[in-house]
Short mmCIF file of C-alpha atoms in Angstrom, two decimals:
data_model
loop_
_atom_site.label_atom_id
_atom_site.label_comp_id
_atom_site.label_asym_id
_atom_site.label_seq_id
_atom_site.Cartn_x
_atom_site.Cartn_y
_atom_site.Cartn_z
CA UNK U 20 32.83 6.01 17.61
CA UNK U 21 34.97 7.82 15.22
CA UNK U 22 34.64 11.89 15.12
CA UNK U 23 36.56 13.46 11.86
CA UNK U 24 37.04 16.68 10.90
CA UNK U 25 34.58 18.54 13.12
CA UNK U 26 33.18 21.87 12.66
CA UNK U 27 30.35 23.83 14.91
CA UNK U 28 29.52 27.29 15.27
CA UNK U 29 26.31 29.19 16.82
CA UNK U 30 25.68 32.40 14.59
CA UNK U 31 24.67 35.57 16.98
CA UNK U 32 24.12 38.98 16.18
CA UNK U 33 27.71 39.83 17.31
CA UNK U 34 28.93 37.19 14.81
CA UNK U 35 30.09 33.26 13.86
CA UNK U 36 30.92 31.91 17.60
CA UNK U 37 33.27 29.16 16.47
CA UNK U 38 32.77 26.31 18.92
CA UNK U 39 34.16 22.73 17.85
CA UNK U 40 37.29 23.78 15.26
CA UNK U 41 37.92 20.70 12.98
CA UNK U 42 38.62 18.18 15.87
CA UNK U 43 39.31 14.61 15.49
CA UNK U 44 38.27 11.93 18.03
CA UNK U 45 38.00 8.54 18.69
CA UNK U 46 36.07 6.27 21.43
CA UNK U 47 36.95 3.04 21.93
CA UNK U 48 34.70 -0.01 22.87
CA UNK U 49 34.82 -0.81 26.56
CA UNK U 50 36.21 2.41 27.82
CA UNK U 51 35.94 5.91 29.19
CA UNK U 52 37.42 9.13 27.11
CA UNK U 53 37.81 11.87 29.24
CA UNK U 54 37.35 15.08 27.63
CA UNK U 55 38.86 18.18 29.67
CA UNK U 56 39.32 21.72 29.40
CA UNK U 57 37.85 24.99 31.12
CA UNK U 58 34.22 26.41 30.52
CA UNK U 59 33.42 27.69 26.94
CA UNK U 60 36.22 25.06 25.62
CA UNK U 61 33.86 23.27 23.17
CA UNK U 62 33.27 20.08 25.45
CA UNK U 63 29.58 20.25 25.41
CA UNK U 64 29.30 21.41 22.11
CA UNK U 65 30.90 18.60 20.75
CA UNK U 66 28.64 16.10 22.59
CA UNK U 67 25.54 18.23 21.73
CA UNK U 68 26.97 18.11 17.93
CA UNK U 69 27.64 13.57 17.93
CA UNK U 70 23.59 13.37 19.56
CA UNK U 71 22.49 15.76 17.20
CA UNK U 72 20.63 18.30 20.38
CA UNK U 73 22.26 21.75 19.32
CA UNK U 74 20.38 24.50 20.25
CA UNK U 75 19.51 27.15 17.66
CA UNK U 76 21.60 29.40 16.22
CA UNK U 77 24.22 26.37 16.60
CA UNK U 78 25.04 24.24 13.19
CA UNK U 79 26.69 21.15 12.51
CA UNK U 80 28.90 22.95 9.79
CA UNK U 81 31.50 19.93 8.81
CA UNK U 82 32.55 16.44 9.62
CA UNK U 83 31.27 13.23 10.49
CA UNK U 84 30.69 11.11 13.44
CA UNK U 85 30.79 7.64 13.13
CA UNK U 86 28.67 5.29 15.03
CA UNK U 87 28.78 1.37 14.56
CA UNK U 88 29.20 2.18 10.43
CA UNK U 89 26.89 5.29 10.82
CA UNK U 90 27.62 8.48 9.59
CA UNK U 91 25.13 10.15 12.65
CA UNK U 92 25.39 13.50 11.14
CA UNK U 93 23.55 11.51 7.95
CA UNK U 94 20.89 10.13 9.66
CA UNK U 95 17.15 11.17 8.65
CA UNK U 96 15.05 12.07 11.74
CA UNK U 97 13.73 8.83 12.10
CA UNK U 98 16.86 6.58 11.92
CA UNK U 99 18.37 8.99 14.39
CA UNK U 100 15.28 8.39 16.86
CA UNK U 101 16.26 5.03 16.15
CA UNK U 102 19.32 5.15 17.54
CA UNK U 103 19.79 8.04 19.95
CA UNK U 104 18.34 7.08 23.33
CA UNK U 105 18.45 3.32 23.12
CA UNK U 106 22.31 3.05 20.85
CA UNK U 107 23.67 6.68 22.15
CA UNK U 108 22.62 8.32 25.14
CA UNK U 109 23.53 11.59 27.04
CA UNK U 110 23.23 12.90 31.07
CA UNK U 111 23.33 16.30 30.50
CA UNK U 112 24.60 19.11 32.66
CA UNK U 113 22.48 20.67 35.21
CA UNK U 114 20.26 17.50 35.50
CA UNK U 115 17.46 19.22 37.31
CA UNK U 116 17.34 21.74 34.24
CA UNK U 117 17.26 18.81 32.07
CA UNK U 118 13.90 17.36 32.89
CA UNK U 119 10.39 18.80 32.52
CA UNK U 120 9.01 20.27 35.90
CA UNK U 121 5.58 20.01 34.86
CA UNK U 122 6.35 15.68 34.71
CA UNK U 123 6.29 13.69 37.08
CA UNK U 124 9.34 10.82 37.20
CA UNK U 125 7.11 7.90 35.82
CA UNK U 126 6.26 9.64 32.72
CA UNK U 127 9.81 10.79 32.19
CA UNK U 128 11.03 7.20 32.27
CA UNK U 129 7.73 6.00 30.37
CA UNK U 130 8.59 8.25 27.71
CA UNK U 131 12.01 7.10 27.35
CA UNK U 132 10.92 3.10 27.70
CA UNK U 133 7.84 3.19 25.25
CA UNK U 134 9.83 5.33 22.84
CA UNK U 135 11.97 2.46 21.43
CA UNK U 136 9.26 -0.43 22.25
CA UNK U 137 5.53 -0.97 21.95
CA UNK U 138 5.65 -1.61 25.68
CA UNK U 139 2.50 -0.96 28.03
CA UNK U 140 2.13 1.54 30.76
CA UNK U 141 2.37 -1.43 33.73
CA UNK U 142 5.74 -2.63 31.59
CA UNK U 143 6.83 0.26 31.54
CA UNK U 144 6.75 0.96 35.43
CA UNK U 145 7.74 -2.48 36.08
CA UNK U 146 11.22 -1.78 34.48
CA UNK U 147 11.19 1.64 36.01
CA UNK U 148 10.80 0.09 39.49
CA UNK U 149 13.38 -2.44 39.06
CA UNK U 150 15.92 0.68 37.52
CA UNK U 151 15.18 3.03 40.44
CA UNK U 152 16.17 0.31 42.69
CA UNK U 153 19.46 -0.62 41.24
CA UNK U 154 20.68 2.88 41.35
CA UNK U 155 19.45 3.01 45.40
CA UNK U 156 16.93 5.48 44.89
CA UNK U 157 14.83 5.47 48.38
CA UNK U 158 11.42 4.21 47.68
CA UNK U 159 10.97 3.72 43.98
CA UNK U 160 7.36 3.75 43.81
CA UNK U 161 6.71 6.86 45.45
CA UNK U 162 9.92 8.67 43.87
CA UNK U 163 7.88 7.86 40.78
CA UNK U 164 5.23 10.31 41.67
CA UNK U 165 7.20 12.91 42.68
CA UNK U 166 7.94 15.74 40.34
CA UNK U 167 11.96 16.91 39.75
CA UNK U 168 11.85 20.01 42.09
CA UNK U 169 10.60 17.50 44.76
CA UNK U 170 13.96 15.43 44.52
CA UNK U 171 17.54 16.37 45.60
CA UNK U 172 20.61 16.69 42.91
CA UNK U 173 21.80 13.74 43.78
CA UNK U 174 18.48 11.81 43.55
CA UNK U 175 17.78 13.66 40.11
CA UNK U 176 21.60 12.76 38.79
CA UNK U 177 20.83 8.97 39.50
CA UNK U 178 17.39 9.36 38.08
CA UNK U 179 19.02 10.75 35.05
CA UNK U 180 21.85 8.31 35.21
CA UNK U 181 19.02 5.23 35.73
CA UNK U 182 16.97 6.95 32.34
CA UNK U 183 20.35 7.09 30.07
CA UNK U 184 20.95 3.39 30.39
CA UNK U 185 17.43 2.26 29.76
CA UNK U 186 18.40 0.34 27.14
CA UNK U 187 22.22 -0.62 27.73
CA UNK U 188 23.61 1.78 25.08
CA UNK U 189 26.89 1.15 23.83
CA UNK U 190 27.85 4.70 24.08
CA UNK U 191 26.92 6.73 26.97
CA UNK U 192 27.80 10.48 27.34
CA UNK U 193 28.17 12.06 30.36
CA UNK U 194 28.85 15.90 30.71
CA UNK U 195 30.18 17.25 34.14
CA UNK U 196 27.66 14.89 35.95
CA UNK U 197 29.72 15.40 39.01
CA UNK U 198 29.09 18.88 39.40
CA UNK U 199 26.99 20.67 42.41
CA UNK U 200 27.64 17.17 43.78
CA UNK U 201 29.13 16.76 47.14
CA UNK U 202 31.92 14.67 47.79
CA UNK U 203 29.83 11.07 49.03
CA UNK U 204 27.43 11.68 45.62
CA UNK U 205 30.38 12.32 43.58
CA UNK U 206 32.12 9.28 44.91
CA UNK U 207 28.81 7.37 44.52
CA UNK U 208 28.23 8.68 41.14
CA UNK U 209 31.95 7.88 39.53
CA UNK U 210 31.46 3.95 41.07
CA UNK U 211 28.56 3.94 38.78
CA UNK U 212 30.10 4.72 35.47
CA UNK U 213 32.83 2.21 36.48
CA UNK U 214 29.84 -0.50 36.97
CA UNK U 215 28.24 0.71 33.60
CA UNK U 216 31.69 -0.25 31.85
CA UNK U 217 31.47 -3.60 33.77
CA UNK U 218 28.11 -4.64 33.85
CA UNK U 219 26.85 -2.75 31.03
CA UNK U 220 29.68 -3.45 28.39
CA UNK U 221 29.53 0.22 27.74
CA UNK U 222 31.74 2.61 26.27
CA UNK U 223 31.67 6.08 27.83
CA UNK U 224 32.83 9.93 26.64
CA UNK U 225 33.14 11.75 30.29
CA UNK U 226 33.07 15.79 29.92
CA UNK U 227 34.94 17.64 32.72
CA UNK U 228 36.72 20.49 34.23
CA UNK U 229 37.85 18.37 36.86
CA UNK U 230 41.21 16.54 36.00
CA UNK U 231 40.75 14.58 39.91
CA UNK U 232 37.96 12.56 37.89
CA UNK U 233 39.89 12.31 35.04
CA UNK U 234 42.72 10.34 36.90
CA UNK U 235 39.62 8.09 38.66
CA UNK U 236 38.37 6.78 35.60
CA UNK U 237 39.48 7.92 32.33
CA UNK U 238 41.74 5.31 30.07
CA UNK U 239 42.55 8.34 27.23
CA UNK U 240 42.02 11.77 27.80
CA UNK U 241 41.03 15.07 25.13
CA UNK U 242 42.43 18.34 26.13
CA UNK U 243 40.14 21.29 24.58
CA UNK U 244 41.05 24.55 24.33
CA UNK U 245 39.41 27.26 22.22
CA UNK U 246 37.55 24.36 20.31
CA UNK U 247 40.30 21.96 19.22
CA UNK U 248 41.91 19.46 20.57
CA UNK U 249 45.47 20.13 21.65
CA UNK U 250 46.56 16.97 23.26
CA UNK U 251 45.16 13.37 23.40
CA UNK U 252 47.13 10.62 24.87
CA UNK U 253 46.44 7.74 27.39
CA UNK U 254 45.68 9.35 31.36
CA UNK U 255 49.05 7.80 32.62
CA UNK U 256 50.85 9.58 29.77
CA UNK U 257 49.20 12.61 30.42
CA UNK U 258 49.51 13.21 33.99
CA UNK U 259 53.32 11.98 33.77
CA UNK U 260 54.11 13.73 30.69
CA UNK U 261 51.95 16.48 29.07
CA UNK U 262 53.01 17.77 26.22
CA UNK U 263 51.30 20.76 25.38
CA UNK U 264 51.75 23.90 27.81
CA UNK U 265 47.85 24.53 28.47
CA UNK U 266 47.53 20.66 29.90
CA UNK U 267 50.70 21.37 32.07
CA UNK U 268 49.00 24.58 33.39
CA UNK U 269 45.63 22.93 33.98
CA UNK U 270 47.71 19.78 35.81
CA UNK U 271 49.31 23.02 37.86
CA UNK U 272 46.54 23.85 39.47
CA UNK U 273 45.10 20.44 41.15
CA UNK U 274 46.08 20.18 44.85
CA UNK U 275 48.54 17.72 45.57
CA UNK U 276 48.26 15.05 49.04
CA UNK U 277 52.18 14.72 48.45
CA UNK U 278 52.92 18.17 48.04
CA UNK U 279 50.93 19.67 51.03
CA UNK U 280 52.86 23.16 51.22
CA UNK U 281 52.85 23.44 47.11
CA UNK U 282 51.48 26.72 46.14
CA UNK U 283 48.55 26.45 43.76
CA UNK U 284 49.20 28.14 40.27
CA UNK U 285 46.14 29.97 37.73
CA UNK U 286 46.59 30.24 34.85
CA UNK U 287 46.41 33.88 33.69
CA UNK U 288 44.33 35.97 31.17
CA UNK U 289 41.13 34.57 29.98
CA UNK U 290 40.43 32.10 26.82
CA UNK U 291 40.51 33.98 23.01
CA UNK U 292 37.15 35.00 21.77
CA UNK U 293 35.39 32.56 19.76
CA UNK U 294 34.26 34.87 17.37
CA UNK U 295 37.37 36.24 16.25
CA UNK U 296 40.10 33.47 16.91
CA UNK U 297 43.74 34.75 16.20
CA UNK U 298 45.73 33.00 13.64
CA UNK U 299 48.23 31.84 15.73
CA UNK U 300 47.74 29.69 18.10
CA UNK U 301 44.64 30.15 20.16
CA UNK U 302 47.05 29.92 23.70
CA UNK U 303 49.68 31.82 22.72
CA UNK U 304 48.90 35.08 25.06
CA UNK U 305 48.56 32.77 27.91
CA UNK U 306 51.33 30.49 27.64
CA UNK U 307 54.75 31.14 29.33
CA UNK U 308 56.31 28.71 26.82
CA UNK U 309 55.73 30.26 24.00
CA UNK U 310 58.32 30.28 20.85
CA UNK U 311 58.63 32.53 17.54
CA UNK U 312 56.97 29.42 16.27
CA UNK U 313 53.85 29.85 18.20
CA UNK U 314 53.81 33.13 16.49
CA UNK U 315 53.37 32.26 13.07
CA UNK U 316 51.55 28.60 13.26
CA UNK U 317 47.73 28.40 14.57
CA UNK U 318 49.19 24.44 15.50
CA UNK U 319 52.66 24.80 16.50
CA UNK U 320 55.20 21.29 16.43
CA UNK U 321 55.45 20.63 20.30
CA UNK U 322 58.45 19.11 22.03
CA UNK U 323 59.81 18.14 25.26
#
């Protein structure tokens, strides 16, 4: 998948909200693309903008996101239903929010199963059976008639999980899936995604605030700030080496196993408003790095 030139912005009484700023991305086959930065960043907007699931008032204003020599941004409605859900598939954030209360878990996963295939109902359990077994959900066919308030997070994130890869997609997104997790689902959870890539042959974009994940699984990491990108580079380059002063503060703040006695450091002030971005750059007021440069450039040169 190839993202170029990406513009989104959600238009609200108070004004344009400026969400994904002309950012430039690539996902390679085979491998996990960790996409970091704190809340209100643009991470989720950009993966709501490459599936195409924006919420009104947001618009796709620019760009183009490539997938397997589609422009999806292109696509009619039904050669996107085509492909999203069986190609390109998303576990949202807030799983439990993400599925209907009023449905029961066999019609979820029916929905998704018959949506792409002229299956039958009994096919369509069969397969549903077999999935809610390989993720080690506790007695699949009575989890089937339960409804999604009737499940625990973790149960709900491997339903959700178990739904996404239906039908093997090659491109999997999966935004802050470890959240409200504790730390035996989160472990349980991450071993997944590393079976998906695996098993699976998948590639995956993984949207976090946690930079511990990052360094589990991630091969390249995006650092988003203010909707751009302001540093991409492999993980080990990253964590060894950032470059640009907002991924050196967010590395700052992770607690350390060799540095017991380190004091952790915040980061101060609060991300620019989206609505009226300054015309330097967007961290300048936050970063103790800062040069005359900074000043007068909305994307100053960095260096070591």
């Amino acid at each position: 998948m190839d993202i170029e030139n990406l513009y989104t912005s959600f238009y609200t009484k108070e004004g344009e909200v400026k969400a994904v700023n002309g950012i430039n991305l690539s996902l390679y086959e085979k491998s996990i693309l960790g996409v970091v930065g704190e809340s209100g960043s643009g991470k989720s907007a950009t993966a709501l903008s490459i599936m195409r699931l924006l919420p009104e008032p947001g618009v796709i204003k620019s760009g183009s996101v490539h997938f397997e020599k589609l422009n999806v941004l292109e696509l009619n409605y039904e050669e996107l239903r085509q492909v999203r859900g069986k190609d390109m598939a998303m576990i949202f954030q807030e799983p439990l929010s993400a599925l209907n209360p009023l449905v029961n878990i066999e019609t979820h996963m029916q929905e998704v199963l018959q949506a792409h295939s002229s299956m039958s109902k009994k096919e369509a359990k069969d397969i549903s059976l077999q999935l809610l077994a390989e993720f080690d959900i506790p007695y699949p066919s009575e989890t089937l008639k339960l409804y999604p308030f009737q499940l625990s997070g973790g149960q709900i994130q491997r339903v959700m999980i178990a739904m996404s890869m239906v039908w093997q997609p090659r491109m999997l997104i999966a935004d802050e899936i470890t959240s409200n997790l504790d730390v035996t689902l989160q472990a349980d959870v991450l071993d997944r995604l590393r079976r998906l890539i695996s098993e699976k042959q998948s590639s995956i974009v993984l949207i976090t605030h946690d930079m511990g994940v990052i360094a589990q699984l991630a091969e390249f990491v995006a650092v988003m700030y203010a909707g751009s990108i302001v540093e991409y580079s492999s993980t080990i380059d990253l964590f060894n080496k950032p470059y640009h002063p907002y991924t050196d503060a967010l590395l700052q703040t992770i607690p350390r196993l060799d540095q017991p006695n380190r004091n952790l450091e915040q980061i101060p002030g609060n991300p620019p408003d989206l609505i009226d971005l300054p015309d330097q750059c967007p961290y300048l007021f936050r970063c103790n790095k800062a040069t005359n440069q900074c000043r007068l450039e909305p994307r100053p040169l960095l260096r070591e």
